[in-house]
Coordinates of C-alpha atoms and ligand atoms in Angstrom, one line a residue:
M118 CA 21.3 5.1 -15.5
T119 CA 22.3 8.6 -15.0
M120 CA 20.4 10.2 -12.2
P121 CA 18.2 13.6 -12.7
R122 CA 19.9 17.1 -10.9
V123 CA 18.0 17.5 -8.3
N124 CA 19.2 19.5 -5.2
L125 CA 17.4 18.4 -2.0
P126 CA 16.0 19.2 -0.1
L127 CA 13.6 20.8 -1.4
T128 CA 12.5 23.8 -0.4
P129 CA 9.2 25.5 0.4
G130 CA 7.4 26.9 -2.5
D131 CA 9.1 23.9 -4.9
W132 CA 6.6 21.8 -7.1
L133 CA 5.9 18.2 -6.5
G134 CA 4.2 15.9 -8.8
M135 CA 1.5 13.6 -8.4
L136 CA 0.6 11.0 -10.9
G137 CA -3.3 10.3 -10.2
G138 CA -5.8 12.0 -9.0
G139 CA -7.8 10.2 -6.5
Q140 CA -8.1 10.1 -3.0
L141 CA -4.9 9.5 -2.0
G142 CA -3.2 11.8 -3.9
R143 CA -5.7 14.5 -2.5
M144 CA -4.8 14.3 0.8
F145 CA -1.1 14.1 -0.9
C146 CA -2.1 17.4 -2.1
M147 CA -2.9 18.9 1.3
A148 CA 0.0 17.7 3.4
A149 CA 2.4 18.9 0.7
Q150 CA 0.3 22.3 0.4
S151 CA 0.6 22.5 4.6
L152 CA 4.3 22.0 4.2
G153 CA 4.9 25.1 2.0
F154 CA 5.2 23.0 -1.2
R155 CA 2.8 23.2 -4.9
V156 CA 1.1 20.2 -6.5
C157 CA 0.9 19.2 -10.2
V158 CA -1.6 16.4 -10.5
L159 CA -1.6 14.5 -14.0
D160 CA -4.4 12.9 -14.0
P161 CA -6.9 12.1 -17.2
A162 CA -10.2 13.2 -16.0
E163 CA -11.9 16.6 -15.6
D164 CA -13.1 16.3 -11.8
S165 CA -11.2 14.7 -9.8
P166 CA -10.9 14.2 -5.9
A167 CA -6.4 15.5 -6.3
G168 CA -6.8 17.7 -9.4
S169 CA -9.3 19.8 -7.7
V170 CA -7.1 20.5 -5.0
A171 CA -4.0 20.8 -6.8
D172 CA -2.2 24.2 -7.2
R173 CA -2.4 22.6 -11.0
H174 CA -3.8 20.0 -12.8
L175 CA -2.7 18.7 -16.0
R176 CA -5.3 16.6 -17.9
A177 CA -3.8 13.8 -19.9
D178 CA -3.8 10.2 -20.0
Y179 CA -0.6 9.2 -18.1
L180 CA 1.7 8.3 -21.0
D181 CA 1.0 11.7 -23.2
E182 CA 4.8 12.6 -23.3
A183 CA 3.6 16.1 -24.1
A184 CA 2.2 16.4 -20.2
L185 CA 4.9 14.3 -18.7
A186 CA 7.6 16.5 -20.3
E187 CA 5.4 19.8 -18.5
L188 CA 5.3 17.5 -14.9
A189 CA 8.9 17.2 -15.2
G190 CA 9.9 20.5 -16.3
L191 CA 7.8 22.0 -13.4
C192 CA 8.6 19.5 -10.6
S193 CA 11.5 18.6 -9.1
A194 CA 10.3 15.3 -7.4
V195 CA 7.2 13.5 -8.5
S196 CA 5.5 10.3 -7.2
T197 CA 2.4 8.2 -7.6
E198 CA -0.7 7.9 -5.6
F199 CA -1.9 3.9 -7.7
E200 CA -0.2 1.3 -8.6
N201 CA -1.2 0.4 -12.1
V202 CA 0.6 3.4 -13.5
P203 CA 2.6 2.7 -16.1
A204 CA 6.0 2.1 -15.0
R205 CA 7.1 3.7 -17.9
A206 CA 5.3 6.7 -17.5
L207 CA 7.4 6.6 -13.9
E208 CA 11.0 5.7 -16.1
F209 CA 10.1 8.8 -18.4
L210 CA 10.1 11.1 -15.7
A211 CA 13.0 9.8 -14.1
R212 CA 15.3 10.9 -16.6
S213 CA 15.2 14.5 -15.3
C214 CA 12.3 14.7 -11.8
V215 CA 13.8 12.4 -8.9
V216 CA 10.8 10.0 -8.9
S217 CA 9.8 7.9 -6.0
P218 CA 8.5 5.2 -5.5
S219 CA 11.4 4.2 -8.3
A220 CA 9.7 2.5 -11.4
A221 CA 11.5 -0.4 -10.8
A222 CA 9.8 -0.9 -7.0
V223 CA 6.4 -0.1 -9.0
A224 CA 6.4 -2.6 -11.5
T225 CA 7.9 -5.3 -8.8
V226 CA 4.9 -4.6 -6.4
Q227 CA 2.0 -3.9 -9.6
D228 CA 1.8 -7.6 -11.1
R229 CA 1.1 -10.4 -8.4
I230 CA 3.3 -12.8 -10.1
R231 CA 6.2 -10.5 -9.4
E232 CA 5.5 -9.5 -6.3
K233 CA 4.8 -13.1 -4.9
A234 CA 7.9 -14.5 -6.4
F235 CA 10.0 -11.1 -4.8
I236 CA 8.6 -11.5 -0.9
R237 CA 9.2 -15.4 -0.6
D238 CA 12.2 -14.9 -1.9
A239 CA 12.2 -12.3 1.1
G240 CA 11.8 -15.0 3.0
I241 CA 8.6 -14.0 4.0
P242 CA 5.8 -16.1 3.9
V243 CA 2.6 -16.0 1.3
A244 CA -0.2 -18.3 0.4
P245 CA 0.5 -21.6 -1.3
Y246 CA 0.0 -19.6 -5.0
A247 CA 0.7 -20.5 -8.7
P248 CA 1.0 -18.5 -11.7
I249 CA -1.0 -19.2 -14.6
V250 CA -0.4 -17.9 -17.7
Q251 CA -1.8 -20.1 -20.0
V252 CA -4.8 -22.9 -19.4
S253 CA -2.5 -25.8 -18.8
D254 CA -0.9 -24.0 -16.3
L255 CA -4.1 -24.3 -14.4
D256 CA -4.0 -28.5 -15.3
A257 CA -0.7 -28.9 -13.9
A258 CA -1.3 -26.4 -10.2
D259 CA -1.4 -28.6 -6.8
P260 CA -5.2 -29.6 -6.9
G261 CA -3.9 -29.0 -3.0
L262 CA -4.7 -25.1 -4.3
F263 CA -8.8 -25.4 -4.1
P264 CA -11.0 -24.4 -2.8
G265 CA -8.6 -21.0 -4.3
I266 CA -8.7 -17.7 -5.3
L267 CA -7.7 -16.6 -8.9
K268 CA -7.0 -13.6 -9.2
V269 CA -5.2 -11.5 -12.2
A270 CA -2.0 -10.5 -11.5
R271 CA -2.1 -6.4 -12.8
L272 CA -4.7 -4.0 -12.5
G273 CA -7.1 -5.7 -9.7
Y274 CA -8.2 -3.9 -6.3
D275 CA -10.4 -3.4 -3.8
G276 CA -11.5 -7.5 -4.8
K277 CA -12.1 -6.7 -8.2
G278 CA -10.0 -8.8 -11.0
Q279 CA -10.6 -11.8 -8.3
A280 CA -12.9 -15.5 -8.6
G281 CA -13.0 -17.6 -6.0
V282 CA -12.8 -21.2 -8.0
A283 CA -13.8 -24.5 -5.7
S284 CA -12.3 -26.5 -8.2
L285 CA -10.4 -27.0 -11.6
D286 CA -13.3 -26.8 -13.9
E287 CA -14.5 -23.4 -12.0
A288 CA -10.4 -22.0 -12.5
R289 CA -10.9 -22.9 -15.7
E290 CA -14.2 -20.9 -16.2
A291 CA -13.1 -17.8 -14.4
F292 CA -9.5 -17.6 -16.3
R293 CA -12.1 -17.6 -19.5
D294 CA -14.3 -15.0 -18.1
F295 CA -10.5 -12.9 -17.3
G296 CA -9.8 -12.9 -20.9
E297 CA -7.2 -15.3 -20.3
V298 CA -4.8 -12.4 -18.6
P299 CA -2.0 -13.7 -16.5
C300 CA -3.5 -14.8 -13.2
V301 CA -2.4 -16.1 -9.7
L302 CA -4.0 -19.2 -8.1
E303 CA -4.1 -18.5 -4.7
K304 CA -5.6 -21.0 -2.1
R305 CA -8.1 -19.4 0.0
L306 CA -6.6 -20.1 3.8
S307 CA -8.8 -19.6 7.1
L308 CA -7.9 -15.9 8.3
E309 CA -8.1 -15.2 12.0
L310 CA -7.7 -11.4 11.5
E311 CA -6.3 -9.6 8.7
V312 CA -3.1 -7.2 9.4
S313 CA -1.3 -4.7 7.8
V314 CA 2.2 -2.7 8.2
V315 CA 2.5 0.8 6.8
V316 CA 6.4 2.4 6.9
A317 CA 8.2 5.2 5.1
R318 CA 11.5 5.2 4.1
G319 CA 14.0 8.7 3.5
V320 CA 15.9 8.7 0.4
D321 CA 19.0 8.5 2.8
G322 CA 17.7 4.7 3.9
Q323 CA 16.4 6.0 8.0
T324 CA 12.9 4.0 8.2
L325 CA 10.0 4.4 10.1
A326 CA 7.3 1.7 10.7
Y327 CA 3.7 3.0 12.3
P328 CA 1.5 0.6 14.3
V329 CA 0.1 -2.4 13.0
S330 CA -3.8 -1.8 11.8
E331 CA -6.1 -4.4 11.9
N332 CA -8.5 -4.4 9.0
V333 CA -11.7 -5.8 8.4
H334 CA -12.6 -6.2 4.6
V335 CA -16.2 -6.9 3.2
A336 CA -16.9 -7.9 0.1
G337 CA -13.1 -7.7 -0.8
I338 CA -13.2 -3.9 0.4
L339 CA -11.3 -2.9 3.1
A340 CA -14.2 -1.7 6.1
T341 CA -12.6 -0.7 9.1
S342 CA -8.9 -0.6 10.1
T343 CA -8.8 -0.5 14.2
V344 CA -4.7 0.7 15.4
P345 CA -3.3 -1.0 17.5
A346 CA -4.2 -4.1 15.9
R347 CA -5.4 -6.6 19.0
V348 CA -2.6 -9.3 18.1
S349 CA 0.4 -10.0 20.3
Q350 CA 3.2 -8.1 20.5
D351 CA 5.2 -10.7 18.7
V352 CA 3.0 -10.9 15.6
A353 CA 3.1 -7.1 15.8
A354 CA 7.0 -7.4 15.5
R355 CA 7.3 -10.5 13.1
A356 CA 4.7 -8.0 11.0
T357 CA 6.8 -4.6 11.2
A358 CA 10.4 -6.0 10.7
A359 CA 8.7 -8.2 7.8
T360 CA 7.3 -5.1 6.3
I361 CA 10.9 -3.2 7.0
G362 CA 12.7 -5.8 5.2
L363 CA 10.8 -5.5 2.5
A364 CA 11.1 -1.7 1.4
R365 CA 14.5 -2.3 2.4
A366 CA 15.0 -5.2 0.0
L367 CA 12.8 -2.8 -2.7
D368 CA 15.6 -0.2 -2.3
Y369 CA 12.2 2.0 -1.2
V370 CA 12.0 5.7 -1.3
G371 CA 8.1 7.0 0.3
V372 CA 5.4 5.6 1.7
L373 CA 4.7 1.3 1.4
C374 CA 2.3 -0.8 3.0
T375 CA 2.3 -4.5 3.5
E376 CA -1.2 -6.3 4.3
F377 CA -0.5 -9.7 5.9
F378 CA -3.1 -12.5 6.8
V379 CA -2.7 -13.6 10.6
L380 CA -3.6 -17.6 10.7
E381 CA -4.2 -19.7 13.8
G382 CA -1.4 -20.2 16.1
G383 CA -0.2 -15.7 15.1
Q384 CA 1.6 -17.5 11.9
L385 CA 1.8 -14.6 9.1
V386 CA 1.6 -14.7 5.8
A387 CA 2.3 -11.7 3.3
N388 CA -0.8 -10.6 1.1
E389 CA 0.2 -7.8 -1.2
I390 CA 2.3 -4.6 -1.1
A391 CA 0.6 -1.4 -1.6
P392 CA 3.4 1.1 -3.4
R393 CA 1.6 3.8 -2.2
P394 CA 0.1 5.6 1.0
H395 CA -2.8 2.6 2.1
N396 CA -6.6 3.1 3.1
S397 CA -5.1 1.4 6.2
G398 CA -3.2 4.4 7.0
H399 CA -5.9 6.8 7.1
Y400 CA -6.4 7.0 10.6
T401 CA -2.7 8.5 10.8
I402 CA -4.3 11.8 10.0
D403 CA -5.8 11.8 13.3
A404 CA -3.9 9.5 15.3
C405 CA -0.4 10.2 14.7
V406 CA 2.6 12.6 14.9
T407 CA 2.9 13.1 11.8
S408 CA 0.1 11.5 8.6
Q409 CA 1.2 8.6 6.3
F410 CA 1.0 12.2 3.7
E411 CA 3.0 14.0 4.6
Q412 CA 5.8 11.3 5.5
Q413 CA 5.5 10.7 1.9
V414 CA 5.7 14.1 1.0
R415 CA 9.0 14.8 3.4
A416 CA 10.6 11.3 1.8
M417 CA 10.4 12.1 -1.7
A418 CA 11.5 16.2 -1.0
G419 CA 14.7 14.8 0.9
L420 CA 13.4 15.7 4.2
P421 CA 13.9 13.7 7.2
L422 CA 10.7 12.2 8.2
G423 CA 8.4 13.1 11.0
A424 CA 7.6 10.8 14.4
T425 CA 5.1 7.8 13.4
R426 CA 4.1 7.8 16.7
Q427 CA 0.4 7.1 17.7
H428 CA -0.9 9.8 20.2
Q429 CA -4.9 8.1 19.9
Q430 CA -6.3 4.9 19.9
A431 CA -7.9 5.0 16.5
V432 CA -10.7 3.1 14.5
M433 CA -10.7 4.3 10.9
L434 CA -14.5 3.3 9.1
N435 CA -14.6 3.7 5.5
L436 CA -17.8 5.7 3.7
L437 CA -19.0 4.4 0.8
G438 CA -21.5 5.1 -1.5
D439 CA -23.9 2.7 -0.4
C440 CA -24.3 5.0 2.5
W441 CA -25.2 8.0 -0.1
I442 CA -27.3 5.9 -1.9
A443 CA -29.4 5.1 1.5
A444 CA -29.6 8.1 2.1
D445 CA -31.7 9.1 -0.9
G446 CA -27.9 10.4 -2.2
Q447 CA -26.6 12.6 0.7
P448 CA -24.1 12.6 2.9
P449 CA -24.8 11.1 6.1
W450 CA -23.1 14.5 7.4
A451 CA -25.4 14.9 10.6
E452 CA -24.8 11.9 11.5
L453 CA -21.3 11.7 11.7
L454 CA -20.6 15.3 12.9
A455 CA -22.5 14.3 15.8
H456 CA -20.4 12.2 17.7
P457 CA -17.6 15.0 18.8
E458 CA -14.5 12.6 18.6
A459 CA -15.5 11.1 15.1
K460 CA -13.2 12.7 12.2
L461 CA -14.7 12.8 9.0
H462 CA -12.9 13.5 5.6
L463 CA -14.6 13.3 2.6
Y464 CA -13.0 12.9 -0.4
G465 CA -15.0 15.6 -3.0
K466 CA -16.3 12.9 -5.3
R467 CA -19.9 14.5 -6.7
E468 CA -21.2 10.8 -8.0
A469 CA -22.4 8.3 -5.0
R470 CA -22.3 4.4 -6.3
A471 CA -22.3 1.3 -4.6
G472 CA -18.6 0.8 -3.7
R473 CA -17.0 3.6 -4.0
K474 CA -14.9 4.4 -1.8
M475 CA -16.5 8.5 -1.1
G476 CA -15.1 9.6 2.0
H477 CA -13.6 8.0 5.3
V478 CA -13.8 8.7 9.4
T479 CA -11.5 8.4 12.0
V480 CA -13.1 7.8 15.7
V481 CA -10.0 8.9 18.1
A482 CA -10.4 8.2 22.1
A483 CA -7.7 7.6 24.8
S484 CA -9.1 4.0 24.7
L485 CA -9.8 1.3 21.8
T486 CA -12.5 0.0 23.6
H487 CA -14.4 3.5 23.6
A488 CA -13.2 4.1 20.2
V489 CA -14.2 0.7 18.5
H490 CA -17.5 1.8 20.6
V491 CA -18.3 4.7 19.1
A492 CA -17.3 3.3 15.1
G493 CA -19.6 0.7 16.0
L494 CA -22.8 3.5 16.6
I495 CA -21.5 5.2 13.6
A496 CA -21.4 2.6 11.5
Q497 CA -24.7 1.1 12.1
R498 CA -26.5 4.5 11.7
V499 CA -25.1 5.6 8.7
G500 CA -25.2 1.7 7.3
A501 CA -21.4 1.6 6.8
A502 CA -20.0 -2.4 6.7
R503 CA -17.8 -3.1 9.3
Ligands
ADP899 P1 -7.0 -6.5 -3.8 O1 -5.7 -6.2 -4.8 O2 -8.3 -6.4 -3.9 O3 -7.3 -5.3 -2.3 P2 -6.1 -8.9 -1.8 O4 -5.8 -9.5 -2.6 O5 -6.0 -7.4 -1.0 O6 -6.8 -7.9 -3.3 O7 -7.8 -9.7 -1.5 C1 -8.9 -8.8 -1.3 C2 -9.0 -9.5 0.2 O8 -9.9 -10.7 -0.2 C3 -8.3 -9.5 0.9 O9 -7.5 -8.7 2.4 C4 -8.6 -10.8 2.2 O10 -9.9 -10.7 2.7 C5 -9.6 -11.6 1.1 N1 -8.2 -12.9 0.7 C6 -7.4 -11.9 -0.7 N2 -7.0 -13.4 -0.5 C7 -7.1 -14.6 0.5 C8 -6.6 -15.8 0.7 N3 -6.1 -16.3 -0.1 N4 -7.2 -16.4 1.4 C9 -8.4 -15.6 2.1 N5 -9.0 -14.1 1.7 C10 -8.4 -13.3 1.0
MG900 MG1 -5.6 -5.6 -0.9

């Protein structure tokens, strides 16, 4: 493949492209603009969290060649904010722009079947699983995988596209309900904790990790991240080394996150890789020297990475639409802003729906115990899951 001719590092005033208009794209735009870049967002929605803060918004489908060509003409470097962007769009852009992460890296992790095989082949344990592409794969699957979870291989997020299945019969039914699209059947593990690690890797291969985040999911959606995670140094070191190893194996440029399950006895199992900044890394905006979004900008622009050091203990609470609905459609603003150590980030979404990520709040403090305490009070006041 011929490499595009782009002179790195980029300089102030240069345009960065972002595929996707969600909150990750929005926080990326803000970080890029702080460094002096301009951002063009490609997203089909008229009104999107990133489109509304971008210097330019191309409102088109991700595979619209005219829009992709316009984006490529304007921007020297392009990134994406969600893994379900068609790899073909990234390949198209890669002819004339620096695209990070690469289409190949995104293609590996956007399909659970490929992703799990890739992680396992990198020597990192995954939950026992079987790829399911037809009903007979279910019949042939190890009965030890039950009770399990059937997950669609592509396009799942926030627990969507997953079904708990206690038996082969239930798995057959769930597979039919998903329209017999490729899936993985995964054994349901008993989790002590969930953690994640965000790393950034520059074009020169320099790789820096952020502290390990301890995550609580409620109904499949991240509810809280507590950082640093309350795990042993050994568990933290192994999760970090595994994530750095995965980023290297993908020849990755940009920000990547790996989610892990911690099992009894400190055994670590990698769950999935996100080829982008991650919800569990939002705390970095307020608690680290360099946020995960600034780091993504630096990596794609060929700039040196910033320090990942955490200067405040942190608890991040996701704010879902449920909190708005409970407050007659209004953001629970006053309650959040009443706490001087709570840093509020709203995503500019007009419509609050149950389960929709509307914003997050990060409680920062000198002690983690205090941050946990205040976050607990806030969650209770605004009805946030925790
Ligand atoms: P998503 O892409 O929606 O984030 P995940 O595979 O990360 O999907 O699953 C969402 C959550 O469901 C996990 O964070 C975890 O809490 C729970 N979960 C997923 N797989 C398993 C499993 N094999 N055993 C136990 N819990 C699981
Ligand atoms: Mg997940």
